[in-house]
Coordinates of C-alpha atoms (C1' of nucleotides) in Angstrom, one line a residue:
Chain H
M1 CA -3.7 4.9 -14.8
I2 CA -0.7 2.7 -15.5
L3 CA 2.2 3.1 -13.0
S4 CA 5.8 3.1 -14.2
L5 CA 7.9 0.1 -13.3
M6 CA 9.8 2.1 -10.7
E7 CA 6.7 3.4 -9.1
Q8 CA 5.3 -0.1 -8.9
Y9 CA 8.5 -1.3 -7.2
Q10 CA 8.3 1.6 -4.6
Q11 CA 4.9 0.4 -3.7
L12 CA 5.9 -3.2 -3.0
D13 CA 6.5 -2.7 0.7
T14 CA 3.0 -1.5 1.2
I15 CA 1.4 -4.0 -1.0
F16 CA 3.1 -7.0 0.5
Q17 CA 2.4 -5.7 3.9
A18 CA -1.3 -5.3 3.0
L19 CA -1.3 -8.9 1.9
A20 CA 0.3 -10.1 5.1
D21 CA -2.9 -9.9 7.1
P22 CA -5.6 -12.6 6.8
T23 CA -8.4 -10.1 7.4
R24 CA -7.2 -8.0 4.5
R25 CA -6.7 -11.0 2.2
A26 CA -10.2 -12.1 3.0
V27 CA -11.5 -8.6 2.1
L28 CA -9.7 -8.7 -1.2
S29 CA -11.2 -12.1 -1.9
R30 CA -14.6 -10.8 -1.2
L31 CA -14.1 -7.8 -3.4
G32 CA -12.8 -10.0 -6.1
Q33 CA -16.4 -11.0 -6.5
G34 CA -17.7 -7.4 -6.8
P35 CA -18.0 -4.1 -4.9
A36 CA -19.3 -4.0 -1.3
S37 CA -20.0 -1.5 1.4
I38 CA -18.0 -1.3 4.6
S39 CA -20.6 -2.9 6.8
D40 CA -21.2 -5.7 4.3
L41 CA -17.4 -6.4 4.3
A42 CA -17.1 -6.1 8.1
R43 CA -20.0 -8.5 8.9
P44 CA -18.1 -11.8 8.8
F45 CA -15.4 -10.5 11.1
D46 CA -15.5 -10.6 14.9
M47 CA -14.0 -7.1 15.2
A48 CA -15.0 -3.6 16.2
L49 CA -15.8 -1.4 13.2
P50 CA -13.0 1.1 13.8
S51 CA -10.5 -1.8 13.9
F52 CA -11.9 -3.1 10.6
M53 CA -11.8 0.4 9.1
K54 CA -8.1 0.5 9.7
H55 CA -7.7 -2.6 7.4
I56 CA -9.8 -0.9 4.8
R57 CA -7.7 2.3 5.0
F58 CA -4.6 0.2 4.8
L59 CA -5.8 -1.5 1.6
E60 CA -6.8 1.8 0.2
G61 CA -3.4 3.2 1.0
S62 CA -1.7 0.3 -0.8
G63 CA -3.9 1.0 -3.9
L64 CA -5.3 -2.5 -3.9
I65 CA -8.7 -1.2 -3.4
Q66 CA -10.5 2.1 -4.0
T67 CA -13.4 3.5 -2.0
R68 CA -16.1 6.1 -2.7
K69 CA -18.7 7.5 -0.3
A70 CA -22.3 8.0 -1.4
G71 CA -24.6 9.3 1.3
R72 CA -23.7 7.5 4.4
V73 CA -22.4 4.4 2.6
R74 CA -18.8 3.9 1.6
T75 CA -18.4 1.4 -1.3
C76 CA -15.2 -0.5 -1.9
V77 CA -13.8 -1.8 -5.2
I78 CA -10.8 -3.9 -5.9
D79 CA -8.1 -2.5 -8.2
K80 CA -6.7 -5.5 -10.1
Q81 CA -3.9 -3.6 -11.8
R82 CA -2.2 -3.1 -8.5
F83 CA -1.5 -6.8 -8.4
A84 CA 0.7 -6.5 -11.4
A85 CA 3.5 -5.2 -9.1
V86 CA 3.4 -8.4 -7.2
E87 CA 3.4 -10.5 -10.4
A88 CA 6.2 -8.5 -11.8
W89 CA 8.3 -9.1 -8.7
L90 CA 7.7 -12.8 -8.9
A91 CA 8.5 -12.8 -12.6
D92 CA 11.7 -11.0 -11.8
Q93 CA 12.7 -13.6 -9.2
R94 CA 12.0 -16.4 -11.7
A95 CA 14.1 -14.6 -14.2
L96 CA 17.0 -14.5 -11.7
W97 CA 16.6 -18.2 -11.0
E98 CA 16.9 -18.8 -14.7
G99 CA 19.8 -16.5 -15.2
R100 CA 18.0 -13.9 -17.1
A101 CA 17.3 -10.3 -15.9
D102 CA 15.6 -9.0 -19.1
R103 CA 12.1 -10.6 -19.0
L104 CA 10.6 -8.4 -16.3
E105 CA 9.5 -5.5 -18.3
Q106 CA 8.0 -7.7 -21.0
F107 CA 6.0 -9.6 -18.4
V108 CA 4.6 -6.4 -16.8
T109 CA 3.5 -5.1 -20.2
Q110 CA 1.7 -8.4 -20.9
E111 CA -0.1 -8.2 -17.5
Q112 CA -1.2 -4.7 -18.2
D113 CA -2.6 -5.7 -21.5
K114 CA -4.5 -8.5 -19.8
A115 CA -6.0 -6.1 -17.4
K116 CA -7.7 -4.1 -20.1
Chain F
M1 CA 9.6 -31.6 2.0
I2 CA 6.4 -30.8 0.1
L3 CA 3.8 -28.7 1.9
S4 CA 0.1 -29.3 1.5
L5 CA -2.0 -26.6 -0.1
M6 CA -3.6 -25.8 3.3
E7 CA -0.2 -25.6 5.0
Q8 CA 1.0 -23.2 2.3
Y9 CA -2.0 -21.0 2.9
Q10 CA -1.3 -20.9 6.7
Q11 CA 2.1 -19.6 5.9
L12 CA 0.9 -16.7 3.8
D13 CA 1.0 -14.2 6.6
T14 CA 4.7 -14.8 7.3
I15 CA 5.6 -15.1 3.7
F16 CA 4.0 -11.8 2.6
Q17 CA 5.4 -10.1 5.7
A18 CA 8.9 -11.4 4.8
L19 CA 8.4 -9.9 1.3
A20 CA 7.3 -6.6 2.7
D21 CA 10.8 -5.5 3.5
P22 CA 13.2 -4.1 0.8
T23 CA 16.3 -5.6 2.5
R24 CA 14.7 -9.0 2.6
R25 CA 13.6 -8.8 -1.0
A26 CA 17.1 -7.7 -2.0
V27 CA 18.5 -10.7 -0.2
L28 CA 16.1 -13.0 -2.0
S29 CA 17.1 -11.5 -5.3
R30 CA 20.8 -12.1 -4.5
L31 CA 20.1 -15.6 -3.5
G32 CA 18.1 -16.2 -6.7
Q33 CA 21.5 -16.1 -8.4
G34 CA 23.0 -18.7 -6.0
P35 CA 23.9 -19.5 -2.4
A36 CA 25.9 -17.0 -0.3
S37 CA 27.3 -16.5 3.2
I38 CA 25.9 -14.1 5.7
S39 CA 28.7 -11.6 5.4
D40 CA 28.6 -11.7 1.6
L41 CA 24.8 -11.0 1.8
A42 CA 25.3 -8.3 4.4
R43 CA 28.0 -6.4 2.6
P44 CA 25.8 -4.2 0.4
F45 CA 23.7 -3.0 3.3
D46 CA 24.5 -0.1 5.6
M47 CA 23.4 -2.0 8.7
A48 CA 24.9 -3.6 11.8
L49 CA 25.3 -7.4 11.4
P50 CA 22.9 -8.3 14.2
S51 CA 20.2 -6.2 12.5
F52 CA 20.9 -7.9 9.2
M53 CA 20.8 -11.3 10.9
K54 CA 17.3 -10.6 12.1
H55 CA 16.2 -10.3 8.4
I56 CA 18.0 -13.6 7.6
R57 CA 16.2 -15.3 10.5
F58 CA 12.9 -13.9 9.4
L59 CA 13.4 -15.2 5.9
E60 CA 14.4 -18.6 7.3
G61 CA 11.3 -18.6 9.5
S62 CA 9.1 -17.9 6.5
G63 CA 10.7 -20.8 4.7
L64 CA 11.8 -18.7 1.8
I65 CA 15.4 -19.5 2.5
Q66 CA 17.3 -22.2 4.3
T67 CA 20.6 -21.9 6.0
R68 CA 23.4 -24.3 7.1
K69 CA 26.5 -23.6 9.1
A70 CA 29.8 -25.1 8.1
G71 CA 32.7 -24.1 10.4
R72 CA 32.2 -20.4 11.2
V73 CA 30.4 -19.7 7.9
R74 CA 26.6 -19.8 7.5
T75 CA 25.5 -20.3 4.0
C76 CA 22.0 -19.3 2.8
V77 CA 20.0 -20.9 -0.1
I78 CA 16.7 -19.8 -1.5
D79 CA 13.8 -22.2 -1.4
K80 CA 11.9 -21.6 -4.7
Q81 CA 9.1 -23.9 -3.8
R82 CA 7.9 -21.6 -1.1
F83 CA 7.0 -19.0 -3.7
A84 CA 4.3 -21.4 -4.9
A85 CA 2.0 -20.3 -2.0
V86 CA 2.1 -16.7 -3.3
E87 CA 1.5 -17.8 -6.8
A88 CA -1.4 -20.0 -5.7
W89 CA -3.0 -17.1 -3.9
L90 CA -2.7 -14.8 -6.9
A91 CA -4.1 -17.5 -9.1
D92 CA -7.1 -17.8 -6.7
Q93 CA -7.7 -14.1 -6.8
R94 CA -7.6 -14.1 -10.6
A95 CA -10.2 -16.9 -10.6
L96 CA -12.5 -14.7 -8.5
W97 CA -12.1 -11.8 -10.8
E98 CA -12.9 -13.9 -13.9
G99 CA -16.1 -15.2 -12.4
R100 CA -17.0 -11.6 -11.5
A101 CA -17.7 -9.9 -14.8
D102 CA -21.5 -10.6 -14.8
R103 CA -21.8 -9.5 -11.2
L104 CA -20.0 -6.3 -11.8
E105 CA -22.4 -5.4 -14.6
Q106 CA -25.3 -6.3 -12.4
F107 CA -23.9 -4.0 -9.7
V108 CA -23.5 -1.1 -12.2
T109 CA -27.1 -1.6 -13.4
Q110 CA -28.4 -1.6 -9.9
E111 CA -26.6 1.6 -9.1
Q112 CA -28.0 3.2 -12.3
D113 CA -31.5 2.1 -11.3
K114 CA -31.0 3.6 -7.8
A115 CA -29.9 6.9 -9.4
K116 CA -33.3 7.3 -11.1
Chain B
dC1 C1' 48.8 -20.1 20.6
dA2 C1' 47.5 -15.4 19.5
dG3 C1' 44.8 -12.9 16.9
dA4 C1' 41.5 -12.3 13.2
dC5 C1' 37.2 -13.7 11.5
dA6 C1' 32.2 -14.9 11.2
dC7 C1' 28.8 -14.9 13.4
dT8 C1' 25.8 -14.9 17.9
dT9 C1' 23.5 -13.4 22.1
dA10 C1' 21.6 -10.0 25.0
dG11 C1' 19.4 -6.1 25.7
dC12 C1' 17.9 -1.2 24.7
dC13 C1' 15.0 2.1 22.0
dA14 C1' 11.6 4.3 18.9
dT15 C1' 8.0 3.3 15.7
dT16 C1' 4.3 0.7 13.8
dG17 C1' 0.5 -2.7 13.9
dC18 C1' -3.7 -4.2 15.4
dG19 C1' -7.0 -4.6 18.7
dC20 C1' -10.3 -1.9 21.9
dT21 C1' -13.9 1.8 23.8
dA22 C1' -16.3 6.1 23.8
dA23 C1' -18.1 9.7 21.6
dG24 C1' -19.0 12.5 17.2
dT25 C1' -21.0 13.4 12.4
dA26 C1' -23.7 13.0 8.6
dT27 C1' -27.5 10.8 6.3
dA28 C1' -31.7 8.1 5.9
dT29 C1' -36.1 6.6 7.9
dT30 C1' -40.5 7.0 10.4
Chain S
dA1 C1' -38.7 16.1 14.8
dA2 C1' -36.8 12.1 16.7
dT3 C1' -34.4 7.9 16.0
dA4 C1' -31.7 4.7 13.6
dT5 C1' -27.9 3.8 10.5
dA6 C1' -23.3 4.0 8.7
dC7 C1' -19.4 5.3 9.3
dT8 C1' -15.7 8.5 11.6
dT9 C1' -12.6 10.5 15.0
dA10 C1' -9.9 10.3 19.1
dG11 C1' -7.2 8.1 22.0
dC12 C1' -5.6 3.9 24.8
dG13 C1' -2.7 -0.5 25.4
dC14 C1' 0.1 -4.1 24.2
dA15 C1' 3.1 -6.8 21.1
dA16 C1' 6.0 -6.9 17.2
dT17 C1' 9.4 -4.8 13.9
dG18 C1' 13.6 -3.0 12.8
dG19 C1' 17.4 -0.5 14.0
dC20 C1' 21.4 0.0 17.5
dT21 C1' 25.7 -1.3 20.8
dA22 C1' 28.4 -4.3 23.7
dA23 C1' 30.1 -8.4 24.6
dG24 C1' 30.5 -13.6 23.8
dT25 C1' 31.4 -18.0 21.2
dG26 C1' 33.5 -20.9 18.1
dT27 C1' 36.7 -21.5 14.0
dC28 C1' 40.3 -20.6 11.0
dT29 C1' 45.2 -18.5 10.1
dG30 C1' 49.8 -17.2 10.7

DNA sequence: CAGACACTTAGCCATTGCGCTAAGTATATT
DNA sequence: AATATACTTAGCGCAATGGCTAAGTGTCTG
């Protein structure tokens, strides 16, 4: 589902905070290559599983990933569309630098089209 | 001064965390239109000055802005180059996604096989 | 030179973030 | 049926974040 511009902006706090942690960025990079289970994702990290799960829940709360449990295995998938909010904000900044405030919406639309 | 790619990546934690706060993003947007003093920047916010200054110091620590004091006035300027680290990270993510299409299909096929 | 102005420092407080361990639940596997 | 697997829940501890007030410093301004 496509979020409205305003809704995307309201999520920026959570999204940027999710990206501020190296463990979570590493998880996103791993998931960029395809879905994975919790234990597969956790294996590279020297961290207790409950600690790792907090990162997963944080990512899920930010919308950057989705998870689904089948049997005793929870599988995680990245949600690429959520990154559009970040790109939109960056585009907005660039527009300000260049003295234009009108390019943002156009850019977001383009990114959403790309995601399809 | 130009940062190496690796140094930029080491700064991602701080940069993303700086961007995770709406006050700080608003300050960046304001500075995207040109330099400003602390009091000018603080005026729109319903916040005590020492609280606001913490945001400025955080932004300065992340490298997203630079400040310089002349007389009793501290002037803030945005450092656009610092945004390159964010853009680079996003570009890397997209690269992973694009190399992923075949693996995703593989995964789906595997799941379908398991279901039988 | 007195007072206003623009920060600046110091320190308090509540909440959140991120790690841990111990123990629990639900689902395979043998 | 018993054990192993894959999370899951509960709760602890410490550091960092983001707000505040009170008081201090240095620089104009009248």
